[in-house]
mmCIF file of C-alpha atoms and ligand atoms in Angstrom:
data_model
loop_
_atom_site.group_PDB
_atom_site.id
_atom_site.type_symbol
_atom_site.label_atom_id
_atom_site.label_comp_id
_atom_site.label_asym_id
_atom_site.label_seq_id
_atom_site.Cartn_x
_atom_site.Cartn_y
_atom_site.Cartn_z
ATOM 1 C CA UNK A 192 -4.311 35.894 61.425
ATOM 2 C CA UNK A 193 -3.015 39.414 61.713
ATOM 3 C CA UNK A 194 -4.288 41.916 64.411
ATOM 4 C CA UNK A 195 -3.906 45.768 64.227
ATOM 5 C CA UNK A 196 -5.092 48.174 66.846
ATOM 6 C CA UNK A 197 -6.069 51.615 65.622
ATOM 7 C CA UNK A 198 -6.585 54.171 68.388
ATOM 8 C CA UNK A 199 -8.702 57.364 67.771
ATOM 9 C CA UNK A 200 -9.115 60.264 70.212
ATOM 10 C CA UNK A 201 -12.609 59.888 70.976
ATOM 11 C CA UNK A 202 -15.798 58.029 69.860
ATOM 12 C CA UNK A 203 -16.465 60.567 67.135
ATOM 13 C CA UNK A 204 -13.051 59.689 65.651
ATOM 14 C CA UNK A 205 -13.831 56.137 65.749
ATOM 15 C CA UNK A 206 -17.281 56.721 63.986
ATOM 16 C CA UNK A 207 -15.405 58.570 61.258
ATOM 17 C CA UNK A 208 -12.698 56.070 60.811
ATOM 18 C CA UNK A 209 -15.447 53.091 60.643
ATOM 19 C CA UNK A 210 -17.583 54.931 58.173
ATOM 20 C CA UNK A 211 -14.520 55.718 55.895
ATOM 21 C CA UNK A 212 -13.415 52.118 56.094
ATOM 22 C CA UNK A 213 -16.967 50.809 55.239
ATOM 23 C CA UNK A 214 -17.304 53.239 52.452
ATOM 24 C CA UNK A 215 -14.050 52.170 50.925
ATOM 25 C CA UNK A 216 -14.818 48.404 51.284
ATOM 26 C CA UNK A 217 -18.306 49.014 49.740
ATOM 27 C CA UNK A 218 -17.325 51.483 46.999
ATOM 28 C CA UNK A 219 -18.082 48.971 44.336
ATOM 29 C CA UNK A 220 -21.024 47.368 46.120
ATOM 30 C CA UNK A 221 -20.720 44.095 48.020
ATOM 31 C CA UNK A 222 -22.022 42.440 51.258
ATOM 32 C CA UNK A 223 -21.216 43.287 54.777
ATOM 33 C CA UNK A 224 -21.971 42.380 58.291
ATOM 34 C CA UNK A 225 -22.859 45.140 60.618
ATOM 35 C CA UNK A 226 -22.666 44.923 64.325
ATOM 36 C CA UNK A 227 -25.829 45.413 66.450
ATOM 37 C CA UNK A 228 -25.761 47.550 69.637
ATOM 38 C CA UNK A 229 -25.168 51.299 70.200
ATOM 39 C CA UNK A 230 -21.510 51.808 69.522
ATOM 40 C CA UNK A 231 -21.448 51.792 65.730
ATOM 41 C CA UNK A 232 -24.635 53.782 65.154
ATOM 42 C CA UNK A 233 -22.815 56.992 64.723
ATOM 43 C CA UNK A 234 -20.602 55.460 62.020
ATOM 44 C CA UNK A 235 -23.747 53.994 60.196
ATOM 45 C CA UNK A 236 -25.103 57.564 60.259
ATOM 46 C CA UNK A 237 -22.099 58.957 58.510
ATOM 47 C CA UNK A 238 -21.906 55.972 56.198
ATOM 48 C CA UNK A 239 -25.592 56.512 54.939
ATOM 49 C CA UNK A 240 -24.741 60.119 53.928
ATOM 50 C CA UNK A 241 -21.924 58.803 51.452
ATOM 51 C CA UNK A 242 -22.530 58.387 47.903
ATOM 52 C CA UNK A 243 -22.226 54.702 47.295
ATOM 53 C CA UNK A 244 -23.808 52.038 44.959
ATOM 54 C CA UNK A 245 -26.487 51.373 47.604
ATOM 55 C CA UNK A 246 -28.603 49.130 45.206
ATOM 56 C CA UNK A 247 -25.396 46.745 44.934
ATOM 57 C CA UNK A 248 -24.886 46.627 48.706
ATOM 58 C CA UNK A 249 -26.370 43.900 50.955
ATOM 59 C CA UNK A 250 -25.987 44.224 54.533
ATOM 60 C CA UNK A 251 -26.947 41.863 57.536
ATOM 61 C CA UNK A 252 -26.686 42.348 61.373
ATOM 62 C CA UNK A 253 -24.384 40.278 63.252
ATOM 63 C CA UNK A 254 -27.001 38.969 65.269
ATOM 64 C CA UNK A 255 -30.874 39.790 66.105
ATOM 65 C CA UNK A 256 -32.631 39.978 69.349
ATOM 66 C CA UNK A 257 -35.942 37.935 69.480
ATOM 67 C CA UNK A 258 -38.236 40.879 69.705
ATOM 68 C CA UNK A 259 -41.188 42.083 67.522
ATOM 69 C CA UNK A 260 -40.157 43.533 64.133
ATOM 70 C CA UNK A 261 -41.298 47.023 65.309
ATOM 71 C CA UNK A 262 -39.396 46.967 68.559
ATOM 72 C CA UNK A 263 -36.903 49.814 68.788
ATOM 73 C CA UNK A 264 -34.436 47.482 70.458
ATOM 74 C CA UNK A 265 -34.161 45.399 67.327
ATOM 75 C CA UNK A 266 -30.777 45.537 65.671
ATOM 76 C CA UNK A 267 -31.915 45.802 62.138
ATOM 77 C CA UNK A 268 -34.476 48.595 62.974
ATOM 78 C CA UNK A 269 -31.627 50.654 64.546
ATOM 79 C CA UNK A 270 -29.307 49.833 61.780
ATOM 80 C CA UNK A 271 -31.886 50.826 59.023
ATOM 81 C CA UNK A 272 -32.867 54.173 60.726
ATOM 82 C CA UNK A 273 -29.130 55.043 61.299
ATOM 83 C CA UNK A 274 -28.309 54.296 57.651
ATOM 84 C CA UNK A 275 -31.477 55.999 56.224
ATOM 85 C CA UNK A 276 -30.756 54.471 52.870
ATOM 86 C CA UNK A 277 -34.022 52.829 51.435
ATOM 87 C CA UNK A 278 -32.189 51.367 48.466
ATOM 88 C CA UNK A 279 -29.853 49.177 50.385
ATOM 89 C CA UNK A 280 -30.780 45.616 50.908
ATOM 90 C CA UNK A 281 -30.635 45.070 54.730
ATOM 91 C CA UNK A 282 -31.408 41.532 55.481
ATOM 92 C CA UNK A 283 -33.437 40.779 58.435
ATOM 93 C CA UNK A 284 -33.573 37.695 60.770
ATOM 94 C CA UNK A 285 -37.206 36.741 61.398
ATOM 95 C CA UNK A 286 -36.246 36.753 64.933
ATOM 96 C CA UNK A 287 -39.776 37.251 66.101
ATOM 97 C CA UNK A 288 -40.288 33.566 65.188
ATOM 98 C CA UNK A 289 -37.946 32.556 67.932
ATOM 99 C CA UNK A 290 -34.334 31.571 67.934
ATOM 100 C CA UNK A 291 -34.515 28.037 66.243
ATOM 101 C CA UNK A 292 -36.892 28.995 63.432
ATOM 102 C CA UNK A 293 -35.023 32.196 62.671
ATOM 103 C CA UNK A 294 -31.707 30.403 62.463
ATOM 104 C CA UNK A 295 -33.020 27.582 60.477
ATOM 105 C CA UNK A 296 -34.595 30.205 57.977
ATOM 106 C CA UNK A 297 -31.532 32.212 57.617
ATOM 107 C CA UNK A 298 -28.817 29.588 57.017
ATOM 108 C CA UNK A 299 -29.426 29.644 53.420
ATOM 109 C CA UNK A 300 -29.626 33.339 53.054
ATOM 110 C CA UNK A 301 -26.246 33.720 54.833
ATOM 111 C CA UNK A 302 -24.716 31.040 52.698
ATOM 112 C CA UNK A 303 -25.616 33.148 49.609
ATOM 113 C CA UNK A 304 -23.997 36.192 51.058
ATOM 114 C CA UNK A 305 -20.653 34.563 51.644
ATOM 115 C CA UNK A 306 -17.916 35.918 51.484
ATOM 116 C CA UNK A 307 -18.307 39.305 53.098
ATOM 117 C CA UNK A 308 -16.358 42.353 51.877
ATOM 118 C CA UNK A 309 -16.038 43.267 55.631
ATOM 119 C CA UNK A 310 -17.435 42.272 58.975
ATOM 120 C CA UNK A 311 -17.995 44.713 61.751
ATOM 121 C CA UNK A 312 -18.586 43.414 65.332
ATOM 122 C CA UNK A 313 -18.954 45.124 68.587
ATOM 123 C CA UNK A 314 -17.527 44.048 72.082
ATOM 124 C CA UNK A 315 -19.458 43.409 75.187
ATOM 125 C CA UNK A 316 -18.068 44.182 78.721
ATOM 126 C CA UNK A 317 -18.044 40.515 79.331
ATOM 127 C CA UNK A 318 -16.191 39.886 76.131
ATOM 128 C CA UNK A 319 -19.085 38.824 73.996
ATOM 129 C CA UNK A 320 -19.587 39.700 70.377
ATOM 130 C CA UNK A 321 -22.494 39.390 68.292
ATOM 131 C CA UNK A 322 -24.594 37.168 70.329
ATOM 132 C CA UNK A 323 -21.788 34.799 71.039
ATOM 133 C CA UNK A 324 -21.423 34.882 74.823
ATOM 134 C CA UNK A 325 -18.442 33.514 76.970
ATOM 135 C CA UNK A 326 -19.117 30.011 78.269
ATOM 136 C CA UNK A 327 -21.875 29.478 75.819
ATOM 137 C CA UNK A 328 -21.591 26.767 73.036
ATOM 138 C CA UNK A 329 -19.668 28.174 70.100
ATOM 139 C CA UNK A 330 -18.672 25.147 68.309
ATOM 140 C CA UNK A 331 -21.457 25.006 65.699
ATOM 141 C CA UNK A 332 -20.985 24.016 62.195
ATOM 142 C CA UNK A 333 -23.930 26.165 61.085
ATOM 143 C CA UNK A 334 -23.465 29.668 59.995
ATOM 144 C CA UNK A 335 -26.490 30.765 62.019
ATOM 145 C CA UNK A 336 -27.236 29.690 65.641
ATOM 146 C CA UNK A 337 -30.044 30.073 68.120
ATOM 147 C CA UNK A 338 -29.283 31.659 71.498
ATOM 148 C CA UNK A 339 -31.513 30.944 74.429
ATOM 149 C CA UNK A 340 -30.069 32.170 77.682
ATOM 150 C CA UNK A 341 -28.202 35.392 76.551
ATOM 151 C CA UNK A 342 -26.863 37.261 79.626
ATOM 152 C CA UNK A 343 -27.563 40.579 77.721
ATOM 153 C CA UNK A 344 -31.390 41.081 77.353
ATOM 154 C CA UNK A 345 -33.201 39.707 75.729
ATOM 155 C CA UNK A 346 -32.304 36.259 76.626
ATOM 156 C CA UNK A 347 -33.463 34.856 73.098
ATOM 157 C CA UNK A 348 -31.447 35.710 70.117
ATOM 158 C CA UNK A 349 -30.017 34.616 66.771
ATOM 159 C CA UNK A 350 -26.620 35.152 65.741
ATOM 160 C CA UNK A 351 -24.047 34.531 63.053
ATOM 161 C CA UNK A 352 -21.560 31.979 64.200
ATOM 162 C CA UNK A 353 -17.656 32.178 64.087
ATOM 163 C CA UNK A 354 -17.733 30.074 61.045
ATOM 164 C CA UNK A 355 -19.870 32.710 59.193
ATOM 165 C CA UNK A 356 -18.101 35.781 60.833
ATOM 166 C CA UNK A 357 -14.715 34.385 59.604
ATOM 167 C CA UNK A 358 -15.679 34.338 55.878
ATOM 168 C CA UNK A 359 -14.091 37.802 55.139
ATOM 169 C CA UNK A 360 -10.728 39.360 54.363
ATOM 170 C CA UNK A 361 -11.367 41.911 57.132
ATOM 171 C CA UNK A 362 -12.799 41.590 60.559
ATOM 172 C CA UNK A 363 -13.275 45.070 62.412
ATOM 173 C CA UNK A 364 -14.070 45.285 66.159
ATOM 174 C CA UNK A 365 -15.333 48.654 67.152
ATOM 175 C CA UNK A 366 -14.810 49.448 70.724
ATOM 176 C CA UNK A 367 -15.391 52.758 72.692
ATOM 177 C CA UNK A 368 -15.607 53.828 76.441
ATOM 178 C CA UNK A 369 -13.724 52.920 79.438
ATOM 179 C CA UNK A 370 -16.277 50.286 80.433
ATOM 180 C CA UNK A 371 -14.945 48.187 77.547
ATOM 181 C CA UNK A 372 -11.259 48.486 78.391
ATOM 182 C CA UNK A 373 -10.981 45.283 80.541
ATOM 183 C CA UNK A 374 -12.787 43.178 77.905
ATOM 184 C CA UNK A 375 -10.551 44.522 75.047
ATOM 185 C CA UNK A 376 -7.397 43.938 77.093
ATOM 186 C CA UNK A 377 -8.597 40.292 77.720
ATOM 187 C CA UNK A 378 -9.230 39.767 73.939
ATOM 188 C CA UNK A 379 -5.899 41.449 72.834
ATOM 189 C CA UNK A 380 -4.164 39.100 75.469
ATOM 190 C CA UNK A 381 -5.599 36.190 73.570
ATOM 191 C CA UNK A 382 -7.948 34.750 76.186
ATOM 192 C CA UNK A 383 -10.353 32.121 74.848
ATOM 193 C CA UNK A 384 -13.191 34.753 74.518
ATOM 194 C CA UNK A 385 -15.758 34.600 71.482
ATOM 195 C CA UNK A 386 -13.833 37.391 69.402
ATOM 196 C CA UNK A 387 -10.762 35.108 69.622
ATOM 197 C CA UNK A 388 -12.731 32.255 68.079
ATOM 198 C CA UNK A 389 -13.235 34.165 64.779
ATOM 199 C CA UNK A 390 -10.375 33.182 62.449
ATOM 200 C CA UNK A 391 -10.547 35.953 59.832
ATOM 201 C CA UNK A 392 -7.150 36.586 58.201
ATOM 202 C CA UNK A 393 -6.989 40.209 59.176
ATOM 203 C CA UNK A 394 -8.390 41.819 62.509
ATOM 204 C CA UNK A 395 -8.631 45.515 63.091
ATOM 205 C CA UNK A 396 -9.650 46.923 66.427
ATOM 206 C CA UNK A 397 -10.951 50.487 66.225
ATOM 207 C CA UNK A 398 -11.055 51.967 69.669
ATOM 208 C CA UNK A 399 -11.057 55.287 71.404
ATOM 209 C CA UNK A 400 -8.460 56.350 74.014
ATOM 210 C CA UNK A 401 -10.999 55.577 76.723
ATOM 211 C CA UNK A 402 -11.058 51.878 75.792
ATOM 212 C CA UNK A 403 -7.425 51.634 75.100
ATOM 213 C CA UNK A 404 -6.007 48.910 77.583
ATOM 214 C CA UNK A 405 -2.624 49.434 79.284
ATOM 215 C CA UNK A 406 -0.996 46.453 77.790
ATOM 216 C CA UNK A 407 2.299 47.400 79.370
HETATM 217 O O1 6PG B 1108 -27.330 42.624 70.022
HETATM 218 C C1 6PG B 1108 -26.387 43.171 70.489
HETATM 219 O O2 6PG B 1108 -26.390 43.633 71.684
HETATM 220 C C2 6PG B 1108 -24.990 43.293 69.732
HETATM 221 O O3 6PG B 1108 -24.809 42.559 68.782
HETATM 222 C C3 6PG B 1108 -23.928 43.119 70.806
HETATM 223 O O4 6PG B 1108 -22.972 42.175 70.440
HETATM 224 C C4 6PG B 1108 -23.101 44.365 70.746
HETATM 225 O O5 6PG B 1108 -22.384 44.727 69.791
HETATM 226 C C5 6PG B 1108 -22.316 44.423 72.205
HETATM 227 O O6 6PG B 1108 -23.108 44.082 73.295
HETATM 228 C C6 6PG B 1108 -21.804 45.944 72.393
HETATM 229 O O7 6PG B 1108 -23.028 46.792 72.557
HETATM 230 P P1 6PG B 1108 -22.946 48.322 72.630
HETATM 231 O O8 6PG B 1108 -22.080 48.788 71.377
HETATM 232 O O9 6PG B 1108 -24.321 48.904 72.741
HETATM 233 O O10 6PG B 1108 -21.950 48.558 73.866
#
């Protein structure tokens, strides 16, 4: 597994770099995992303005919060609004049915999406990624897992597992802001945090200067 760190001056630079990378990886269509949360949304807005074969692109959030479909806090809604591309196929977890039913229902859908052209993940201040939280069970053989006591609200979620997230040639972590510096440092130092359990052949950390750890 190779790891590369690319540092941009600020969050806007990270957004531009991520949008360009996604446009390149999806230039002939394909399937990708998009991180939830706030960090990547500016990149998704830029990506949505690109001329791509949107009808030949299938996307899925890295995880979903077990909220009603119309909740503004749902990752699929935030991603869809940011992209603003009605022709793209954005798969949605039926997370409103609860973690177990949503995970069971999506296992076959995710199987059919593998392998991904690219996987984009965020990083939480505690070192979580998707809805894979430190100290929580990771070792599932499934591709999709239920989450019941997430430290980041809401507590009930559904997430792609390391087994699913590793099914790509390029795994990209997008990390901005000084509040993420410690978590990024711990991941890059190889601590047994969820990002380090995803064995994709290539990892790229796209970060701004504020998040750049002093690994001296
Ligand atoms: O559902 C979620 O919250 C995300 O999947 C989560 O893993 C997110 O990527 C990180 O918590 C970073 O979130 P921010 O980008 O908002 O800091």
